[in-house]
PDB file of C-alpha atoms in Angstrom:
ATOM      1  CA  MET A   1     -22.891  32.553 -11.145  1.00  0.00           C
ATOM      2  CA  SER A   2     -25.753  31.973  -8.650  1.00  0.00           C
ATOM      3  CA  THR A   3     -26.251  33.632  -5.622  1.00  0.00           C
ATOM      4  CA  ALA A   4     -28.797  31.235  -4.278  1.00  0.00           C
ATOM      5  CA  THR A   5     -29.926  31.535  -0.560  1.00  0.00           C
ATOM      6  CA  ASN A   6     -30.338  28.952   2.023  1.00  0.00           C
ATOM      7  CA  SER A   7     -33.535  29.090   3.977  1.00  0.00           C
ATOM      8  CA  ASP A   8     -31.621  27.334   6.928  1.00  0.00           C
ATOM      9  CA  ASP A   9     -29.212  30.255   7.218  1.00  0.00           C
ATOM     10  CA  SER A  10     -28.806  30.826  10.980  1.00  0.00           C
ATOM     11  CA  GLN A  11     -27.492  34.333  10.301  1.00  0.00           C
ATOM     12  CA  GLY A  12     -30.505  35.445   8.409  1.00  0.00           C
ATOM     13  CA  ASP A  13     -28.826  37.363   5.777  1.00  0.00           C
ATOM     14  CA  GLY A  14     -29.599  34.647   3.016  1.00  0.00           C
ATOM     15  CA  LEU A  15     -25.990  33.888   2.119  1.00  0.00           C
ATOM     16  CA  LEU A  16     -25.136  30.115   1.932  1.00  0.00           C
ATOM     17  CA  GLY A  17     -21.749  30.700   3.444  1.00  0.00           C
ATOM     18  CA  ALA A  18     -22.773  32.798   6.272  1.00  0.00           C
ATOM     19  CA  GLY A  19     -21.104  31.902   9.410  1.00  0.00           C
ATOM     20  CA  ARG A  20     -18.675  29.673   7.775  1.00  0.00           C
ATOM     21  CA  SER A  21     -15.363  29.938   6.284  1.00  0.00           C
ATOM     22  CA  ALA A  22     -13.375  29.006   3.145  1.00  0.00           C
ATOM     23  CA  ALA A  23      -9.818  28.542   1.963  1.00  0.00           C
ATOM     24  CA  VAL A  24      -8.289  28.612  -1.339  1.00  0.00           C
ATOM     25  CA  ILE A  25      -4.870  27.049  -2.189  1.00  0.00           C
ATOM     26  CA  ILE A  26      -3.102  27.691  -5.342  1.00  0.00           C
ATOM     27  CA  ALA A  27      -0.288  25.195  -6.315  1.00  0.00           C
ATOM     28  CA  SER A  28       1.936  27.437  -8.619  1.00  0.00           C
ATOM     29  CA  THR A  29       5.557  26.974  -8.279  1.00  0.00           C
ATOM     30  CA  SER A  30       6.000  29.992 -10.495  1.00  0.00           C
ATOM     31  CA  ALA A  31       3.497  32.355  -8.556  1.00  0.00           C
ATOM     32  CA  ALA A  32       5.036  31.167  -5.091  1.00  0.00           C
ATOM     33  CA  ARG A  33       8.659  32.461  -6.417  1.00  0.00           C
ATOM     34  CA  GLY A  34       7.071  35.691  -7.521  1.00  0.00           C
ATOM     35  CA  GLU A  35       7.858  34.948 -11.251  1.00  0.00           C
ATOM     36  CA  ALA A  36       4.143  34.788 -12.244  1.00  0.00           C
ATOM     37  CA  ALA A  37       0.945  36.324 -11.183  1.00  0.00           C
ATOM     38  CA  ASP A  38      -1.771  34.097  -9.456  1.00  0.00           C
ATOM     39  CA  THR A  39      -4.624  34.106 -12.071  1.00  0.00           C
ATOM     40  CA  THR A  40      -7.071  31.809 -10.297  1.00  0.00           C
ATOM     41  CA  GLY A  41      -6.912  32.389  -6.565  1.00  0.00           C
ATOM     42  CA  PRO A  42      -8.716  35.869  -6.766  1.00  0.00           C
ATOM     43  CA  ILE A  43     -11.253  34.354  -9.050  1.00  0.00           C
ATOM     44  CA  LEU A  44     -12.111  31.501  -6.339  1.00  0.00           C
ATOM     45  CA  VAL A  45     -11.809  33.981  -3.506  1.00  0.00           C
ATOM     46  CA  ASP A  46     -14.228  36.151  -4.946  1.00  0.00           C
ATOM     47  CA  TRP A  47     -16.689  33.525  -5.718  1.00  0.00           C
ATOM     48  CA  LEU A  48     -16.692  32.121  -2.250  1.00  0.00           C
ATOM     49  CA  ARG A  49     -16.895  35.588  -0.621  1.00  0.00           C
ATOM     50  CA  GLY A  50     -19.891  36.289  -3.143  1.00  0.00           C
ATOM     51  CA  ARG A  51     -21.563  33.219  -1.551  1.00  0.00           C
ATOM     52  CA  GLY A  52     -21.031  34.337   1.916  1.00  0.00           C
ATOM     53  CA  TYR A  53     -18.065  32.630   3.066  1.00  0.00           C
ATOM     54  CA  GLU A  54     -15.254  34.189   5.369  1.00  0.00           C
ATOM     55  CA  THR A  55     -12.445  33.688   2.878  1.00  0.00           C
ATOM     56  CA  PRO A  56      -9.072  35.067   3.161  1.00  0.00           C
ATOM     57  CA  ALA A  57      -6.577  35.815   0.351  1.00  0.00           C
ATOM     58  CA  ALA A  58      -5.524  32.532  -1.394  1.00  0.00           C
ATOM     59  CA  ILE A  59      -2.560  30.572  -0.038  1.00  0.00           C
ATOM     60  CA  VAL A  60      -0.002  30.316  -2.703  1.00  0.00           C
ATOM     61  CA  VAL A  61       2.585  27.445  -2.462  1.00  0.00           C
ATOM     62  CA  ARG A  62       4.880  25.755  -4.742  1.00  0.00           C
ATOM     63  CA  ASP A  63       3.706  22.451  -6.408  1.00  0.00           C
ATOM     64  CA  GLY A  64       4.489  19.139  -4.528  1.00  0.00           C
ATOM     65  CA  GLU A  65       4.803  18.862  -1.019  1.00  0.00           C
ATOM     66  CA  PRO A  66       4.178  22.417  -0.082  1.00  0.00           C
ATOM     67  CA  VAL A  67       0.388  21.584  -1.305  1.00  0.00           C
ATOM     68  CA  GLY A  68       0.208  18.483   1.266  1.00  0.00           C
ATOM     69  CA  GLN A  69       1.703  20.874   3.891  1.00  0.00           C
ATOM     70  CA  ALA A  70      -0.972  23.516   3.468  1.00  0.00           C
ATOM     71  CA  LEU A  71      -3.830  21.056   3.205  1.00  0.00           C
ATOM     72  CA  ARG A  72      -2.523  19.296   6.364  1.00  0.00           C
ATOM     73  CA  GLU A  73      -2.431  22.563   8.332  1.00  0.00           C
ATOM     74  CA  LEU A  74      -6.183  23.326   7.331  1.00  0.00           C
ATOM     75  CA  LEU A  75      -7.360  19.657   7.631  1.00  0.00           C
ATOM     76  CA  VAL A  76      -5.454  18.045  10.715  1.00  0.00           C
ATOM     77  CA  ASP A  77      -3.628  20.742  12.631  1.00  0.00           C
ATOM     78  CA  THR A  78      -6.459  23.318  12.866  1.00  0.00           C
ATOM     79  CA  PRO A  79      -8.924  22.411  15.658  1.00  0.00           C
ATOM     80  CA  GLU A  80     -11.903  20.772  14.006  1.00  0.00           C
ATOM     81  CA  ASP A  81     -14.501  23.639  15.013  1.00  0.00           C
ATOM     82  CA  GLU A  82     -12.120  26.147  13.269  1.00  0.00           C
ATOM     83  CA  ARG A  83     -11.557  24.259  10.060  1.00  0.00           C
ATOM     84  CA  PRO A  84     -12.874  25.906   6.987  1.00  0.00           C
ATOM     85  CA  ARG A  85     -16.049  24.378   5.775  1.00  0.00           C
ATOM     86  CA  ILE A  86     -14.845  24.403   2.063  1.00  0.00           C
ATOM     87  CA  ILE A  87     -11.328  24.108   0.833  1.00  0.00           C
ATOM     88  CA  VAL A  88     -10.722  24.751  -3.079  1.00  0.00           C
ATOM     89  CA  THR A  89      -7.313  24.005  -4.586  1.00  0.00           C
ATOM     90  CA  SER A  90      -6.378  25.198  -8.184  1.00  0.00           C
ATOM     91  CA  GLY A  91      -3.313  23.690  -9.793  1.00  0.00           C
ATOM     92  CA  GLY A  92      -1.009  20.746  -9.492  1.00  0.00           C
ATOM     93  CA  THR A  93      -3.541  18.303 -11.034  1.00  0.00           C
ATOM     94  CA  GLY A  94      -1.854  17.674 -14.446  1.00  0.00           C
ATOM     95  CA  LEU A  95       0.808  15.043 -15.313  1.00  0.00           C
ATOM     96  CA  ALA A  96       3.919  16.929 -14.593  1.00  0.00           C
ATOM     97  CA  PRO A  97       6.208  15.158 -12.098  1.00  0.00           C
ATOM     98  CA  ASP A  98       5.356  17.754  -9.319  1.00  0.00           C
ATOM     99  CA  ASP A  99       1.667  17.998 -10.024  1.00  0.00           C
ATOM    100  CA  ARG A 100       0.969  16.138  -6.746  1.00  0.00           C
ATOM    101  CA  THR A 101      -2.186  18.070  -5.472  1.00  0.00           C
ATOM    102  CA  PRO A 102      -4.550  14.881  -5.998  1.00  0.00           C
ATOM    103  CA  GLU A 103      -2.411  12.695  -4.098  1.00  0.00           C
ATOM    104  CA  PHE A 104      -2.114  14.882  -1.049  1.00  0.00           C
ATOM    105  CA  THR A 105      -5.738  15.562  -1.114  1.00  0.00           C
ATOM    106  CA  ALA A 106      -6.855  11.997  -1.285  1.00  0.00           C
ATOM    107  CA  GLU A 107      -4.868  10.958   1.427  1.00  0.00           C
ATOM    108  CA  LEU A 108      -6.705  13.286   3.728  1.00  0.00           C
ATOM    109  CA  LEU A 109     -10.109  12.514   2.720  1.00  0.00           C
ATOM    110  CA  GLU A 110     -12.489  10.184   4.429  1.00  0.00           C
ATOM    111  CA  ARG A 111     -14.809  10.016   1.454  1.00  0.00           C
ATOM    112  CA  GLN A 112     -14.486  10.962  -2.026  1.00  0.00           C
ATOM    113  CA  SER A 113     -17.003  12.279  -4.572  1.00  0.00           C
ATOM    114  CA  PRO A 114     -15.876  11.439  -8.037  1.00  0.00           C
ATOM    115  CA  GLY A 115     -18.780  12.513  -9.978  1.00  0.00           C
ATOM    116  CA  LEU A 116     -17.989  16.005  -9.206  1.00  0.00           C
ATOM    117  CA  ILE A 117     -14.651  15.728 -11.042  1.00  0.00           C
ATOM    118  CA  TYR A 118     -16.638  13.870 -13.836  1.00  0.00           C
ATOM    119  CA  ALA A 119     -18.995  16.878 -14.205  1.00  0.00           C
ATOM    120  CA  MET A 120     -16.176  19.214 -14.203  1.00  0.00           C
ATOM    121  CA  TRP A 121     -14.348  17.166 -17.118  1.00  0.00           C
ATOM    122  CA  ARG A 122     -17.438  17.080 -18.982  1.00  0.00           C
ATOM    123  CA  LYS A 123     -17.963  20.730 -18.660  1.00  0.00           C
ATOM    124  CA  GLY A 124     -14.267  21.403 -19.735  1.00  0.00           C
ATOM    125  CA  LEU A 125     -14.728  19.228 -22.709  1.00  0.00           C
ATOM    126  CA  GLU A 126     -16.940  21.595 -24.112  1.00  0.00           C
ATOM    127  CA  ALA A 127     -14.117  23.905 -24.544  1.00  0.00           C
ATOM    128  CA  THR A 128     -10.807  21.858 -24.790  1.00  0.00           C
ATOM    129  CA  ALA A 129      -9.926  18.017 -25.139  1.00  0.00           C
ATOM    130  CA  SER A 130      -7.216  18.629 -22.400  1.00  0.00           C
ATOM    131  CA  ALA A 131      -9.888  19.060 -19.742  1.00  0.00           C
ATOM    132  CA  VAL A 132      -9.492  15.197 -19.373  1.00  0.00           C
ATOM    133  CA  MET A 133      -6.001  15.470 -18.476  1.00  0.00           C
ATOM    134  CA  SER A 134      -6.899  17.103 -14.947  1.00  0.00           C
ATOM    135  CA  ARG A 135      -6.448  14.293 -12.160  1.00  0.00           C
ATOM    136  CA  GLY A 136      -8.495  16.394  -9.418  1.00  0.00           C
ATOM    137  CA  VAL A 137     -10.297  14.766  -6.589  1.00  0.00           C
ATOM    138  CA  ALA A 138     -13.173  15.844  -4.413  1.00  0.00           C
ATOM    139  CA  GLY A 139     -14.475  14.822  -1.233  1.00  0.00           C
ATOM    140  CA  VAL A 140     -15.064  15.334   2.429  1.00  0.00           C
ATOM    141  CA  ARG A 141     -12.865  15.143   5.880  1.00  0.00           C
ATOM    142  CA  GLY A 142     -15.120  15.808   8.779  1.00  0.00           C
ATOM    143  CA  ARG A 143     -17.442  18.719   8.035  1.00  0.00           C
ATOM    144  CA  THR A 144     -15.013  20.104   5.338  1.00  0.00           C
ATOM    145  CA  PHE A 145     -15.727  19.587   1.659  1.00  0.00           C
ATOM    146  CA  VAL A 146     -12.432  19.709  -0.507  1.00  0.00           C
ATOM    147  CA  ILE A 147     -12.256  19.870  -4.123  1.00  0.00           C
ATOM    148  CA  ASN A 148      -9.296  20.145  -6.635  1.00  0.00           C
ATOM    149  CA  PHE A 149      -9.729  22.766  -9.712  1.00  0.00           C
ATOM    150  CA  PRO A 150      -7.103  22.693 -12.349  1.00  0.00           C
ATOM    151  CA  GLY A 151      -4.745  25.627 -12.589  1.00  0.00           C
ATOM    152  CA  SER A 152      -6.163  27.398 -15.644  1.00  0.00           C
ATOM    153  CA  LYS A 153      -8.529  30.177 -15.717  1.00  0.00           C
ATOM    154  CA  GLY A 154     -10.676  28.439 -18.157  1.00  0.00           C
ATOM    155  CA  GLY A 155     -10.686  25.249 -15.760  1.00  0.00           C
ATOM    156  CA  VAL A 156     -11.381  27.466 -12.698  1.00  0.00           C
ATOM    157  CA  THR A 157     -14.347  29.147 -14.475  1.00  0.00           C
ATOM    158  CA  ASP A 158     -15.885  25.584 -15.688  1.00  0.00           C
ATOM    159  CA  GLY A 159     -15.414  24.238 -12.042  1.00  0.00           C
ATOM    160  CA  ILE A 160     -17.224  27.154 -10.477  1.00  0.00           C
ATOM    161  CA  THR A 161     -20.124  26.774 -12.992  1.00  0.00           C
ATOM    162  CA  VAL A 162     -20.516  23.187 -12.162  1.00  0.00           C
ATOM    163  CA  ILE A 163     -19.992  23.425  -8.295  1.00  0.00           C
ATOM    164  CA  ASP A 164     -22.034  26.540  -7.578  1.00  0.00           C
ATOM    165  CA  GLU A 165     -25.248  25.049  -8.446  1.00  0.00           C
ATOM    166  CA  LEU A 166     -24.576  22.100  -6.273  1.00  0.00           C
ATOM    167  CA  LEU A 167     -22.718  24.034  -3.552  1.00  0.00           C
ATOM    168  CA  GLU A 168     -25.799  24.178  -1.208  1.00  0.00           C
ATOM    169  CA  HIS A 169     -26.641  20.584  -1.491  1.00  0.00           C
ATOM    170  CA  ILE A 170     -22.831  19.740  -0.920  1.00  0.00           C
ATOM    171  CA  GLN A 171     -22.899  21.916   2.162  1.00  0.00           C
ATOM    172  CA  THR A 172     -26.200  20.556   3.751  1.00  0.00           C
ATOM    173  CA  SER A 173     -25.299  16.905   2.871  1.00  0.00           C
ATOM    174  CA  VAL A 174     -21.884  17.275   4.585  1.00  0.00           C
ATOM    175  CA  GLU A 175     -23.251  19.068   7.585  1.00  0.00           C
ATOM    176  CA  ASP A 176     -26.336  16.416   7.765  1.00  0.00           C
ATOM    177  CA  THR A 177     -28.803  19.142   7.518  1.00  0.00           C
ATOM    178  CA  THR A 178     -30.781  18.063   4.502  1.00  0.00           C
ATOM    179  CA  ASP A 179     -34.401  17.871   4.521  1.00  0.00           C
ATOM    180  CA  HIS A 180     -34.796  14.353   3.249  1.00  0.00           C
ATOM    181  CA  GLY A 181     -36.943  12.821   5.682  1.00  0.00           C
ATOM    182  CA  PRO A 182     -36.123  10.186   8.295  1.00  0.00           C
ATOM    183  CA  ARG A 183     -33.231   7.783   7.103  1.00  0.00           C
ATOM    184  CA  VAL A 184     -34.320   4.265   7.045  1.00  0.00           C
TER     185      VAL A 184
END
């Protein structure tokens, strides 16, 4: 994984996420019940911390409505200036009846970015045909970027591979700090 730096980093430490927070939500009924270990949350938290984001331990919730509640707490109930700049979910993107993470995410987004999910599908297809079964969404609400990763370790690793190289551009675009010249 890349550890690219951001020349606009106001903290001066060269880490993209410096001065920013992130959150990870794991949609796993079995992990929420304590019947299985959360295998993807630690990977995602370590990745975001490695990029400089202040990231607490993953929030582990049951599939379905609890995912929507966790997203609403972070994207609606939290004051805008305290919201995480990045929210990554893992799980709940498949075809099971309680896999509703994409629906709860989509209803809270102002703009979607389907190309990011397409790129993750493409990367996942290098390893398994079932990658296309993930129904994740990605997009923006205010100054927060949100993306749904699959619930598997392989899907998370593929997602990180794709998103990591785009993360700085995503962040500067969402924050409108890109150096693309005057807008016409």
